[in-house]
Amino acid sequence: MIFCSSLSSASCLRRNYCFFPRTYQLSTSRRNATTLSGTGYLNPSAASKDTKHQPYPFPKTPRPTPYEIFHLPTSASPADIKSRYYDLVRYHHPDSPHARVQTPCPNKRNTRFQCILSAYNTLQNPSSARASSTAWGHYGTGPGFDPYMAEINRRRRTSQNADYLRQRRQAMDEKERHREQEEWAKSAGGPKERIMIGLGVFALLGGLYPSFFLYPFQLDRMHQDAVANLTKARNDAQEIGHLRREEVKKRVREMKATSKDTEELQVEA
């Protein structure tokens, strides 16, 4: 079974990142530990001296297996694999002096280092690597290889990785926004805004209070005043009408008395 293809550095790097995103992400965090572990940081002069005697050169075969990359037999124990992984990282890390002197091309260094990471992941989890066909089936080898299913699986993993990164970025943005809001609320801006909001609400209630509470009472009072004035006017009209009728009756009696006296005087004359 064959592990890694060296067709092009960019394609190999992209494929390894798609199939081993977790290993690719952890590689940057392990950079300092792996570069400075063991014998420590090596200067370029020491690397140039040890270039011809590098104990674990990268295989020159087109498609090396994980055991060929690690220079170990198939019966190697997990401890031997882990120890050899540290040695390979020390020599083949893209930022190490050994790798820079032996492989000047940065793309080629990155490609080889990603192949080492993928091989280590495969050796550590051989069952999952075979089940997912990430170590072998992707490169078109093996009796049961299906290129269409391999492409579908690759696209699905790429989509899942993009969704994961997007969700993680959204969660980080949400967390950062909450943190900024909490810091702003604890600073002088929070109390000032709360005071301004309180004053605005108080002013709004003060402006709406006459319309919603005083105006109905005012309408009721005006209605009662109108009723009282109308009742008073009606009573006054009745009283004045009665007085006028009495005056008219009195005037009629006087006129009748005057006309009677006049007739009597005319008869006597």
XYZ file of C-alpha atoms in Angstrom:
269
model
C 0.000 0.000 0.000
C 1.287 3.419 -0.919
C 1.006 6.569 1.149
C 1.953 9.934 -0.307
C 2.275 11.439 -3.775
C 4.893 13.984 -4.704
C 3.262 15.289 -7.878
C 3.304 18.896 -6.747
C 4.024 20.650 -3.477
C 0.890 22.797 -3.518
C -1.490 19.899 -4.213
C 0.134 17.709 -1.561
C -0.064 20.485 1.016
C -3.715 21.145 0.183
C -4.622 17.460 0.320
C -2.896 16.877 3.631
C -4.569 19.917 5.113
C -8.002 18.716 3.909
C -7.569 15.189 5.246
C -5.674 16.039 8.419
C -6.870 19.511 9.465
C -6.334 18.791 13.124
C -2.770 17.634 12.581
C -2.125 20.628 10.340
C -3.437 23.035 12.981
C -1.460 21.379 15.768
C 1.744 21.527 13.769
C 2.109 25.271 14.330
C 1.578 24.914 18.078
C 4.226 22.182 18.236
C 6.732 24.219 16.251
C 8.720 25.600 19.172
C 8.648 22.343 21.123
C 9.794 20.216 18.214
C 12.373 22.639 16.897
C 14.063 23.207 20.245
C 13.628 19.701 21.668
C 16.303 17.054 21.875
C 19.688 18.529 21.018
C 18.293 22.096 20.960
C 18.432 24.752 18.271
C 21.066 24.157 15.647
C 22.737 27.014 13.868
C 23.183 26.980 10.079
C 26.869 26.132 10.317
C 26.178 23.042 12.381
C 23.392 22.078 10.002
C 25.659 22.398 6.984
C 28.234 20.165 8.662
C 25.617 17.532 9.421
C 23.865 17.710 6.041
C 25.837 14.878 4.498
C 25.288 12.699 7.566
C 21.557 13.224 8.033
C 20.314 9.987 9.616
C 16.720 10.138 8.343
C 16.579 11.572 4.817
C 13.243 11.853 3.116
C 12.640 8.877 0.788
C 13.263 9.509 -2.883
C 10.613 7.075 -4.047
C 7.560 8.683 -5.690
C 5.047 7.318 -3.182
C 6.713 6.342 0.098
C 4.807 4.486 2.793
C 4.639 5.787 6.382
C 7.191 3.210 7.527
C 9.557 4.231 4.728
C 9.203 7.882 5.747
C 9.931 6.988 9.383
C 12.737 4.531 8.477
C 11.136 1.924 10.738
C 10.077 -1.685 10.274
C 6.411 -2.617 10.243
C 6.797 -4.145 13.717
C 7.864 -0.852 15.337
C 6.252 -0.028 18.678
C 4.321 3.200 19.372
C 7.202 4.443 21.527
C 9.664 3.954 18.653
C 7.274 5.743 16.287
C 6.916 8.671 18.659
C 10.661 8.957 19.217
C 11.365 8.768 15.500
C 8.666 11.393 14.898
C 10.534 13.839 17.145
C 13.760 13.149 15.253
C 12.090 13.661 11.887
C 10.497 16.898 13.015
C 13.847 18.126 14.289
C 15.452 17.498 10.907
C 12.582 18.172 8.482
C 10.694 21.042 10.078
C 10.410 23.867 7.484
C 11.984 26.346 9.908
C 14.840 24.144 11.034
C 18.368 24.860 9.750
C 18.765 21.247 8.596
C 15.751 21.448 6.311
C 16.714 24.884 4.981
C 20.198 23.759 4.067
C 19.202 20.422 2.577
C 15.979 21.598 0.880
C 16.163 25.283 -0.118
C 12.690 25.240 -1.693
C 10.143 26.242 0.990
C 7.247 24.562 -0.814
C 9.109 21.288 -0.932
C 9.981 21.574 2.770
C 6.343 22.171 3.649
C 5.227 19.265 1.469
C 7.668 16.857 3.084
C 6.788 18.018 6.574
C 3.069 17.587 5.900
C 3.746 14.076 4.626
C 5.621 13.333 7.858
C 2.706 14.625 9.924
C 0.247 12.567 7.886
C 2.397 9.469 8.210
C 2.626 9.927 11.974
C -1.126 10.344 12.228
C -1.617 7.182 10.169
C 0.816 5.170 12.280
C -0.804 6.369 15.486
C -4.343 5.570 14.268
C -4.068 2.889 11.584
C -7.665 1.656 11.937
C -9.244 5.081 11.467
C -6.905 5.851 8.586
C -7.950 2.683 6.730
C -11.627 3.199 7.512
C -11.686 6.727 6.189
C -9.307 5.953 3.285
C -7.460 9.166 4.027
C -4.046 7.545 3.994
C -4.256 5.313 0.961
C -7.444 5.538 -1.084
C -7.082 9.216 -1.837
C -3.959 8.659 -3.903
C -5.524 6.108 -6.205
C -3.995 2.888 -4.890
C -5.398 -0.290 -3.448
C -7.725 -2.865 -4.941
C -10.956 -1.195 -3.813
C -10.126 2.351 -4.857
C -12.998 4.360 -6.345
C -11.871 7.744 -7.724
C -15.400 9.137 -7.767
C -16.058 8.250 -4.138
C -12.619 9.567 -3.219
C -13.430 12.901 -4.848
C -16.847 13.020 -3.166
C -15.256 12.266 0.203
C -12.598 14.905 -0.380
C -15.206 17.545 -1.216
C -17.335 16.544 1.755
C -14.374 16.832 4.118
C -13.460 20.192 2.611
C -17.015 21.442 3.089
C -17.152 20.155 6.655
C -13.829 21.780 7.440
C -15.029 25.095 5.987
C -18.250 24.890 8.017
C -16.283 24.146 11.157
C -13.951 27.071 10.592
C -16.885 29.392 9.874
C -18.743 28.313 13.011
C -15.607 28.677 15.073
C -14.993 32.144 13.662
C -18.596 33.154 14.387
C -18.319 31.835 17.948
C -15.078 33.751 18.469
C -16.660 36.930 17.079
C -19.684 36.507 19.349
C -17.449 35.935 22.355
C -15.360 38.986 21.485
C -18.500 41.091 21.088
C -19.802 39.987 24.488
C -16.440 40.741 26.057
C -16.391 44.240 24.558
C -19.936 44.876 25.753
C -19.054 43.757 29.275
C -15.951 45.937 29.327
C -17.912 48.909 28.026
C -20.669 48.340 30.608
C -18.070 48.298 33.386
C -16.427 51.493 32.121
C -17.770 55.062 32.363
C -19.845 54.683 29.202
C -22.295 52.231 30.735
C -23.512 54.381 33.677
C -23.716 57.468 31.472
C -25.889 55.690 28.963
C -28.143 54.326 31.696
C -28.530 57.832 33.156
C -29.343 59.286 29.737
C -31.877 56.542 29.076
C -33.498 57.174 32.470
C -33.742 60.913 31.824
C -35.188 60.300 28.374
C -37.850 57.948 29.730
C -38.712 60.425 32.500
C -39.053 63.276 29.987
C -41.210 61.112 27.736
C -43.522 60.204 30.607
C -43.697 63.845 31.676
C -44.722 64.880 28.170
C -47.308 62.143 27.762
C -48.796 62.462 31.275
C -51.102 65.434 30.478
C -52.451 63.749 27.363
C -53.196 60.405 28.955
C -54.141 61.435 32.508
C -54.963 65.160 32.814
C -56.841 65.649 29.558
C -59.714 63.219 30.395
C -60.229 64.910 33.769
C -60.210 68.286 32.064
C -62.850 67.155 29.567
C -65.040 65.830 32.377
C -64.744 69.088 34.282
C -65.615 71.125 31.192
C -68.665 68.942 30.615
C -69.834 69.402 34.177
C -69.357 73.177 33.943
C -71.392 73.247 30.731
C -74.209 71.276 32.358
C -74.224 73.600 35.359
C -74.313 76.707 33.165
C -77.142 75.281 31.083
C -79.150 74.435 34.205
C -78.604 77.910 35.612
C -79.639 79.528 32.352
C -82.780 77.416 32.227
C -83.693 78.322 35.818
C -83.032 81.988 35.154
C -85.201 81.853 32.049
C -88.056 80.273 33.951
C -87.819 82.849 36.750
C -87.617 85.807 34.394
C -90.529 84.464 32.331
C -92.679 84.146 35.432
C -91.880 87.723 36.475
C -92.657 89.025 33.011
C -96.012 87.251 32.964
C -96.878 88.736 36.330
C -95.953 92.199 35.091
C -98.059 91.720 31.953
C -101.049 90.605 34.019
C -100.625 93.559 36.341
C -100.398 95.927 33.399
C -103.568 94.467 31.881
C -105.461 94.909 35.158
C -104.306 98.503 35.405
C -105.365 99.186 31.850
C -108.766 97.634 32.499
C -109.208 99.679 35.654
C -108.260 102.860 33.835
C -110.682 102.187 30.979
C -113.514 101.478 33.424
C -112.931 104.735 35.282
C -112.934 106.604 32.012
C -116.269 105.133 30.965
C -117.843 106.036 34.326
C -116.694 109.634 33.994
C -118.144 109.847 30.524
C -121.507 108.517 31.756
C -121.695 111.032 34.580
C -120.878 113.858 32.248
